PDB file of C-alpha atoms in Angstrom:
ATOM      1  CA  MET A  17      -0.190  15.888  23.572  1.00  0.00           C
ATOM      2  CA  ASP A  18      -2.926  14.408  21.416  1.00  0.00           C
ATOM      3  CA  LYS A  19      -2.153  10.934  20.166  1.00  0.00           C
ATOM      4  CA  ILE A  20      -2.371   9.906  16.509  1.00  0.00           C
ATOM      5  CA  SER A  21      -5.645   8.034  16.142  1.00  0.00           C
ATOM      6  CA  VAL A  22      -5.154   4.897  14.010  1.00  0.00           C
ATOM      7  CA  PHE A  23      -7.876   2.633  12.569  1.00  0.00           C
ATOM      8  CA  LEU A  24      -6.982  -0.881  11.321  1.00  0.00           C
ATOM      9  CA  VAL A  25      -8.680  -2.617   8.367  1.00  0.00           C
ATOM     10  CA  ASP A  26      -7.431  -6.162   7.705  1.00  0.00           C
ATOM     11  CA  ASP A  27      -9.207  -9.508   7.422  1.00  0.00           C
ATOM     12  CA  HIS A  28      -6.637 -11.378   9.563  1.00  0.00           C
ATOM     13  CA  GLU A  29      -7.379 -11.018  13.281  1.00  0.00           C
ATOM     14  CA  ILE A  30      -3.963 -12.228  14.436  1.00  0.00           C
ATOM     15  CA  PHE A  31      -2.262  -9.679  12.206  1.00  0.00           C
ATOM     16  CA  ARG A  32      -4.513  -6.871  13.488  1.00  0.00           C
ATOM     17  CA  ASN A  33      -3.764  -7.851  17.078  1.00  0.00           C
ATOM     18  CA  GLY A  34      -0.035  -7.638  16.403  1.00  0.00           C
ATOM     19  CA  LEU A  35      -0.356  -4.187  14.861  1.00  0.00           C
ATOM     20  CA  LYS A  36      -2.560  -3.041  17.728  1.00  0.00           C
ATOM     21  CA  GLN A  37      -0.003  -4.111  20.312  1.00  0.00           C
ATOM     22  CA  LEU A  38       2.813  -2.375  18.402  1.00  0.00           C
ATOM     23  CA  ILE A  39       0.913   0.884  17.868  1.00  0.00           C
ATOM     24  CA  ASN A  40      -0.444   1.093  21.421  1.00  0.00           C
ATOM     25  CA  SER A  41       3.083   0.658  22.781  1.00  0.00           C
ATOM     26  CA  GLU A  42       4.074   3.996  21.224  1.00  0.00           C
ATOM     27  CA  PRO A  43       3.549   7.120  23.371  1.00  0.00           C
ATOM     28  CA  ASP A  44       2.246   9.270  20.489  1.00  0.00           C
ATOM     29  CA  MET A  45      -0.320   6.955  18.862  1.00  0.00           C
ATOM     30  CA  GLU A  46      -3.178   4.597  19.666  1.00  0.00           C
ATOM     31  CA  VAL A  47      -5.593   2.264  17.875  1.00  0.00           C
ATOM     32  CA  SER A  48      -9.072   3.787  17.962  1.00  0.00           C
ATOM     33  CA  GLY A  49     -10.880   0.984  16.123  1.00  0.00           C
ATOM     34  CA  GLU A  50     -10.634  -1.924  13.720  1.00  0.00           C
ATOM     35  CA  ALA A  51     -12.564  -3.820  11.051  1.00  0.00           C
ATOM     36  CA  SER A  52     -12.103  -7.112   9.197  1.00  0.00           C
ATOM     37  CA  THR A  53     -13.853  -6.110   5.953  1.00  0.00           C
ATOM     38  CA  GLY A  54     -14.297  -3.014   3.828  1.00  0.00           C
ATOM     39  CA  GLU A  55     -18.026  -3.009   4.499  1.00  0.00           C
ATOM     40  CA  ASP A  56     -17.519  -3.099   8.272  1.00  0.00           C
ATOM     41  CA  ALA A  57     -14.886  -0.382   8.006  1.00  0.00           C
ATOM     42  CA  LEU A  58     -17.182   2.007   6.140  1.00  0.00           C
ATOM     43  CA  HIS A  59     -19.996   1.370   8.606  1.00  0.00           C
ATOM     44  CA  THR A  60     -17.780   2.027  11.631  1.00  0.00           C
ATOM     45  CA  LEU A  61     -15.839   4.931  10.137  1.00  0.00           C
ATOM     46  CA  SER A  62     -19.069   6.751   9.261  1.00  0.00           C
ATOM     47  CA  SER A  63     -19.260   7.800  12.940  1.00  0.00           C
ATOM     48  CA  THR A  64     -15.527   8.179  13.664  1.00  0.00           C
ATOM     49  CA  GLN A  65     -12.751  10.224  12.111  1.00  0.00           C
ATOM     50  CA  PRO A  66      -9.333   8.679  12.809  1.00  0.00           C
ATOM     51  CA  ASP A  67      -6.183  10.469  11.716  1.00  0.00           C
ATOM     52  CA  VAL A  68      -4.748   7.462   9.880  1.00  0.00           C
ATOM     53  CA  VAL A  69      -6.395   4.340   8.436  1.00  0.00           C
ATOM     54  CA  ILE A  70      -4.158   1.305   7.883  1.00  0.00           C
ATOM     55  CA  MET A  71      -5.772  -0.513   4.950  1.00  0.00           C
ATOM     56  CA  ASP A  72      -5.123  -3.960   3.494  1.00  0.00           C
ATOM     57  CA  ILE A  73      -5.467  -3.780  -0.293  1.00  0.00           C
ATOM     58  CA  ARG A  74      -6.974  -7.250  -0.840  1.00  0.00           C
ATOM     59  CA  MET A  75      -9.872  -8.375   1.356  1.00  0.00           C
ATOM     60  CA  PRO A  76     -13.082 -10.401   0.991  1.00  0.00           C
ATOM     61  CA  GLY A  77     -15.968  -8.281  -0.264  1.00  0.00           C
ATOM     62  CA  ILE A  78     -15.028  -4.805  -1.427  1.00  0.00           C
ATOM     63  CA  ASN A  79     -11.264  -4.417  -1.648  1.00  0.00           C
ATOM     64  CA  GLY A  80      -9.069  -1.814   0.002  1.00  0.00           C
ATOM     65  CA  LEU A  81      -9.023   0.493  -3.005  1.00  0.00           C
ATOM     66  CA  GLU A  82     -12.808   0.624  -3.235  1.00  0.00           C
ATOM     67  CA  THR A  83     -13.154   1.018   0.529  1.00  0.00           C
ATOM     68  CA  SER A  84     -10.626   3.849   0.592  1.00  0.00           C
ATOM     69  CA  THR A  85     -12.248   5.635  -2.352  1.00  0.00           C
ATOM     70  CA  ALA A  86     -15.588   5.664  -0.526  1.00  0.00           C
ATOM     71  CA  LEU A  87     -13.931   6.658   2.742  1.00  0.00           C
ATOM     72  CA  LEU A  88     -12.091   9.625   1.247  1.00  0.00           C
ATOM     73  CA  LYS A  89     -15.288  10.886  -0.382  1.00  0.00           C
ATOM     74  CA  ALA A  90     -16.926  10.952   3.062  1.00  0.00           C
ATOM     75  CA  SER A  91     -13.845  12.076   4.999  1.00  0.00           C
ATOM     76  CA  PRO A  92     -11.261  13.693   2.664  1.00  0.00           C
ATOM     77  CA  ARG A  93      -8.961  14.716   5.538  1.00  0.00           C
ATOM     78  CA  THR A  94      -8.341  11.107   6.594  1.00  0.00           C
ATOM     79  CA  HIS A  95      -4.899   9.713   5.697  1.00  0.00           C
ATOM     80  CA  ILE A  96      -4.851   6.254   4.085  1.00  0.00           C
ATOM     81  CA  LEU A  97      -1.803   4.009   4.471  1.00  0.00           C
ATOM     82  CA  PHE A  98      -1.962   0.769   2.472  1.00  0.00           C
ATOM     83  CA  PHE A  99      -0.195  -2.111   4.204  1.00  0.00           C
ATOM     84  CA  SER A 100       0.007  -4.952   1.712  1.00  0.00           C
ATOM     85  CA  LEU A 101       1.728  -8.206   0.812  1.00  0.00           C
ATOM     86  CA  PHE A 102       1.820  -7.134  -2.829  1.00  0.00           C
ATOM     87  CA  ASP A 103       4.232  -4.694  -4.441  1.00  0.00           C
ATOM     88  CA  GLU A 104       2.872  -4.842  -8.017  1.00  0.00           C
ATOM     89  CA  PRO A 105       3.226  -1.450  -9.756  1.00  0.00           C
ATOM     90  CA  ASP A 106      -0.471  -1.510 -10.698  1.00  0.00           C
ATOM     91  CA  TYR A 107      -1.457  -1.684  -7.032  1.00  0.00           C
ATOM     92  CA  VAL A 108       0.858   1.142  -6.027  1.00  0.00           C
ATOM     93  CA  ALA A 109      -0.271   3.296  -8.979  1.00  0.00           C
ATOM     94  CA  ALA A 110      -3.940   2.633  -8.204  1.00  0.00           C
ATOM     95  CA  ALA A 111      -3.377   3.546  -4.537  1.00  0.00           C
ATOM     96  CA  LEU A 112      -1.733   6.807  -5.554  1.00  0.00           C
ATOM     97  CA  GLU A 113      -4.452   7.521  -8.099  1.00  0.00           C
ATOM     98  CA  MET A 114      -7.278   7.182  -5.572  1.00  0.00           C
ATOM     99  CA  GLY A 115      -5.607   9.527  -3.075  1.00  0.00           C
ATOM    100  CA  ALA A 116      -3.710   7.315  -0.615  1.00  0.00           C
ATOM    101  CA  SER A 117      -0.969   8.945   1.448  1.00  0.00           C
ATOM    102  CA  GLY A 118       1.242   5.872   1.635  1.00  0.00           C
ATOM    103  CA  TYR A 119       1.865   2.275   0.613  1.00  0.00           C
ATOM    104  CA  ILE A 120       4.238  -0.129   2.382  1.00  0.00           C
ATOM    105  CA  LEU A 121       4.712  -3.891   2.468  1.00  0.00           C
ATOM    106  CA  LYS A 122       3.790  -6.212   5.329  1.00  0.00           C
ATOM    107  CA  ASP A 123       7.317  -7.598   5.545  1.00  0.00           C
ATOM    108  CA  THR A 124       8.720  -4.176   6.452  1.00  0.00           C
ATOM    109  CA  SER A 125      10.297  -3.439   9.816  1.00  0.00           C
ATOM    110  CA  ASN A 126       8.404  -2.075  12.816  1.00  0.00           C
ATOM    111  CA  LYS A 127      10.502   1.092  12.613  1.00  0.00           C
ATOM    112  CA  ILE A 128       9.525   1.775   8.993  1.00  0.00           C
ATOM    113  CA  PHE A 129       5.854   1.012   9.709  1.00  0.00           C
ATOM    114  CA  LEU A 130       5.689   3.445  12.639  1.00  0.00           C
ATOM    115  CA  ASN A 131       7.644   6.064  10.694  1.00  0.00           C
ATOM    116  CA  ALA A 132       5.145   5.758   7.836  1.00  0.00           C
ATOM    117  CA  ILE A 133       2.252   6.491  10.211  1.00  0.00           C
ATOM    118  CA  ARG A 134       3.962   9.579  11.623  1.00  0.00           C
ATOM    119  CA  THR A 135       4.980  10.777   8.154  1.00  0.00           C
ATOM    120  CA  ILE A 136       1.524  10.703   6.585  1.00  0.00           C
ATOM    121  CA  TYR A 137      -0.041  12.110   9.768  1.00  0.00           C
ATOM    122  CA  ASN A 138       2.166  15.174   9.229  1.00  0.00           C
ATOM    123  CA  GLY A 139       0.812  15.660   5.723  1.00  0.00           C
ATOM    124  CA  LYS A 140       3.578  13.972   3.730  1.00  0.00           C
ATOM    125  CA  TYR A 141       3.639  10.847   1.564  1.00  0.00           C
ATOM    126  CA  TYR A 142       5.257   7.483   2.260  1.00  0.00           C
ATOM    127  CA  PHE A 143       5.543   5.051  -0.645  1.00  0.00           C
ATOM    128  CA  ILE A 144       7.725   2.001  -1.208  1.00  0.00           C
ATOM    129  CA  GLY A 145      10.640   1.850  -3.597  1.00  0.00           C
ATOM    130  CA  GLU A 146      11.917   4.883  -5.431  1.00  0.00           C
ATOM    131  CA  VAL A 147       8.738   6.936  -5.068  1.00  0.00           C
ATOM    132  CA  SER A 148       9.714   9.958  -2.973  1.00  0.00           C
ATOM    133  CA  ASP A 149       7.529  12.628  -1.463  1.00  0.00           C
ATOM    134  CA  VAL A 150       8.589  15.114  -4.142  1.00  0.00           C
ATOM    135  CA  LEU A 151       7.725  12.778  -7.013  1.00  0.00           C
ATOM    136  CA  VAL A 152       4.326  12.005  -5.528  1.00  0.00           C
ATOM    137  CA  LYS A 153       3.498  15.702  -5.186  1.00  0.00           C
ATOM    138  CA  LYS A 154       4.506  16.297  -8.804  1.00  0.00           C
ATOM    139  CA  TYR A 155       2.288  13.406  -9.860  1.00  0.00           C
ATOM    140  CA  GLN A 156      -0.639  14.801  -7.892  1.00  0.00           C
ATOM    141  CA  ALA A 157      -0.152  18.255  -9.432  1.00  0.00           C
ATOM    142  CA  ALA A 158      -0.029  16.761 -12.924  1.00  0.00           C
ATOM    143  CA  ARG A 159      -3.277  14.892 -12.254  1.00  0.00           C
ATOM    144  CA  GLN A 160      -5.051  18.062 -11.193  1.00  0.00           C
ATOM    145  CA  SER A 161      -3.881  20.082 -14.180  1.00  0.00           C
ATOM    146  CA  ALA A 162      -4.378  17.487 -16.901  1.00  0.00           C
ATOM    147  CA  ALA A 163      -7.705  16.168 -18.131  1.00  0.00           C
ATOM    148  CA  HIS A 164      -7.677  12.399 -18.498  1.00  0.00           C
ATOM    149  CA  PRO A 165      -9.932  11.211 -21.353  1.00  0.00           C
ATOM    150  CA  VAL A 166     -12.543   8.625 -20.446  1.00  0.00           C
ATOM    151  CA  PRO A 167     -11.709   5.328 -22.167  1.00  0.00           C
ATOM    152  CA  GLN A 168     -14.027   4.464 -25.037  1.00  0.00           C
ATOM    153  CA  ALA A 169     -15.674   1.059 -25.320  1.00  0.00           C
ATOM    154  CA  ALA A 170     -13.549   0.229 -28.373  1.00  0.00           C
ATOM    155  CA  ASP A 171     -10.391   0.886 -26.359  1.00  0.00           C
ATOM    156  CA  ILE A 172     -11.271  -1.494 -23.499  1.00  0.00           C
ATOM    157  CA  SER A 173     -10.392  -5.144 -24.087  1.00  0.00           C
ATOM    158  CA  LEU A 174     -12.090  -7.371 -21.513  1.00  0.00           C
ATOM    159  CA  SER A 175     -11.719 -11.120 -21.208  1.00  0.00           C
ATOM    160  CA  ARG A 176     -14.863 -13.258 -21.184  1.00  0.00           C
ATOM    161  CA  ARG A 177     -14.272 -13.921 -17.488  1.00  0.00           C
ATOM    162  CA  GLU A 178     -14.014 -10.189 -16.723  1.00  0.00           C
ATOM    163  CA  GLU A 179     -17.231  -9.512 -18.640  1.00  0.00           C
ATOM    164  CA  GLN A 180     -18.909 -12.320 -16.695  1.00  0.00           C
ATOM    165  CA  ILE A 181     -17.769 -10.913 -13.351  1.00  0.00           C
ATOM    166  CA  ILE A 182     -18.990  -7.401 -14.240  1.00  0.00           C
ATOM    167  CA  ARG A 183     -22.448  -8.791 -15.054  1.00  0.00           C
ATOM    168  CA  MET A 184     -22.520 -10.784 -11.803  1.00  0.00           C
ATOM    169  CA  VAL A 185     -21.544  -7.721  -9.743  1.00  0.00           C
ATOM    170  CA  ASN A 186     -24.277  -5.786 -11.556  1.00  0.00           C
ATOM    171  CA  ASN A 187     -26.719  -8.512 -10.468  1.00  0.00           C
ATOM    172  CA  GLY A 188     -25.800  -7.934  -6.830  1.00  0.00           C
ATOM    173  CA  LEU A 189     -23.355 -10.781  -6.191  1.00  0.00           C
ATOM    174  CA  ASN A 190     -20.361 -10.235  -3.904  1.00  0.00           C
ATOM    175  CA  ASN A 191     -16.902 -11.773  -4.308  1.00  0.00           C
ATOM    176  CA  LYS A 192     -17.786 -14.861  -2.266  1.00  0.00           C
ATOM    177  CA  ASP A 193     -20.956 -15.509  -4.284  1.00  0.00           C
ATOM    178  CA  ILE A 194     -19.098 -15.067  -7.572  1.00  0.00           C
ATOM    179  CA  ALA A 195     -16.249 -17.346  -6.484  1.00  0.00           C
ATOM    180  CA  GLU A 196     -18.656 -20.110  -5.458  1.00  0.00           C
ATOM    181  CA  SER A 197     -20.678 -19.762  -8.657  1.00  0.00           C
ATOM    182  CA  LEU A 198     -17.620 -19.949 -10.915  1.00  0.00           C
ATOM    183  CA  GLY A 199     -15.693 -22.506  -8.880  1.00  0.00           C
ATOM    184  CA  LEU A 200     -12.810 -20.090  -8.288  1.00  0.00           C
ATOM    185  CA  SER A 201     -11.077 -18.716  -5.197  1.00  0.00           C
ATOM    186  CA  ILE A 202     -12.035 -15.349  -3.727  1.00  0.00           C
ATOM    187  CA  ARG A 203      -8.456 -14.137  -4.331  1.00  0.00           C
ATOM    188  CA  THR A 204      -8.816 -14.955  -8.043  1.00  0.00           C
ATOM    189  CA  ILE A 205     -12.032 -12.916  -8.239  1.00  0.00           C
ATOM    190  CA  GLU A 206     -10.297 -10.012  -6.454  1.00  0.00           C
ATOM    191  CA  ALA A 207      -7.451 -10.165  -8.997  1.00  0.00           C
ATOM    192  CA  HIS A 208      -9.947 -10.031 -11.875  1.00  0.00           C
ATOM    193  CA  ARG A 209     -11.651  -7.026 -10.286  1.00  0.00           C
ATOM    194  CA  MET A 210      -8.327  -5.234  -9.933  1.00  0.00           C
ATOM    195  CA  ASN A 211      -7.641  -5.813 -13.632  1.00  0.00           C
ATOM    196  CA  ILE A 212     -11.095  -4.487 -14.501  1.00  0.00           C
ATOM    197  CA  LEU A 213     -10.502  -1.284 -12.514  1.00  0.00           C
ATOM    198  CA  ARG A 214      -7.124  -0.823 -14.212  1.00  0.00           C
ATOM    199  CA  LYS A 215      -8.584  -1.244 -17.690  1.00  0.00           C
ATOM    200  CA  PHE A 216     -11.388   1.245 -17.041  1.00  0.00           C
ATOM    201  CA  GLN A 217      -8.995   3.640 -15.277  1.00  0.00           C
ATOM    202  CA  VAL A 218     -11.319   4.002 -12.272  1.00  0.00           C
ATOM    203  CA  ASN A 219     -11.098   3.268  -8.533  1.00  0.00           C
ATOM    204  CA  SER A 220     -14.369   1.437  -7.841  1.00  0.00           C
ATOM    205  CA  ILE A 221     -16.459  -1.282  -9.459  1.00  0.00           C
ATOM    206  CA  GLU A 222     -19.492   0.998  -9.173  1.00  0.00           C
ATOM    207  CA  GLU A 223     -17.907   3.347 -11.716  1.00  0.00           C
ATOM    208  CA  VAL A 224     -17.390   0.374 -14.054  1.00  0.00           C
ATOM    209  CA  ILE A 225     -21.030  -0.673 -13.689  1.00  0.00           C
ATOM    210  CA  GLU A 226     -22.242   2.872 -14.364  1.00  0.00           C
ATOM    211  CA  TYR A 227     -20.068   3.122 -17.473  1.00  0.00           C
ATOM    212  CA  CYS A 228     -21.194  -0.298 -18.764  1.00  0.00           C
ATOM    213  CA  ARG A 229     -24.854   0.586 -18.251  1.00  0.00           C
ATOM    214  CA  SER A 230     -24.485   3.852 -20.136  1.00  0.00           C
ATOM    215  CA  ALA A 231     -22.632   2.078 -22.952  1.00  0.00           C
ATOM    216  CA  ASN A 232     -25.162  -0.796 -22.996  1.00  0.00           C
ATOM    217  CA  LEU A 233     -22.461  -3.381 -22.262  1.00  0.00           C
ATOM    218  CA  LEU A 234     -24.348  -5.444 -19.684  1.00  0.00           C
ATOM    219  CA  LYS A 235     -26.375  -7.663 -21.948  1.00  0.00           C
ATOM    220  CA  GLU A 236     -26.523 -11.253 -20.762  1.00  0.00           C
ATOM    221  CA  GLU A 237     -24.736 -13.902 -22.836  1.00  0.00           C
TER     222      GLU A 237
END
């Protein structure tokens, strides 16, 4: 019997090691690789095709949502399971919007975690809370049949800090560079980027930059 191939993406080595030990102890699954950042994950996954990718949603550099969006474009048959500390509705909605197969919390039990892997491997969905497989499928069908209008510049209300971060990303700075420049933590910059993606109704900062360029919104202060 072929084992479920699982790839781990999380910036905490101790946490990855714990997951690896748990997964490799199961007779029907094994860890085929791991990465500590989104950039490393995309580089490694470009030559491998695991069945399931366990993805942290908040990491240094590009976050889990952006990493997963790029990954699914290159390998649409890969199943993404977000494993996060955060249960904010915006995170769960964004994960569902970009095509994830599941979203669970890091304080869940080993049994639920392993069940989530097996569930999404078999083509179903596994989300926290009240979101069932049936509801997710209905949501996906509604997305495919309905055209979502692109937000207009007048409809997007950005804070001065968000505008500043967009310009800095456009100038090639990563989260660490931006945090050091502004005297903020990397986690704070990641939170701002999540809010930016939500306001623009997109899954990657590159889409925001492209929109801002076309709308001439990247003028320096």
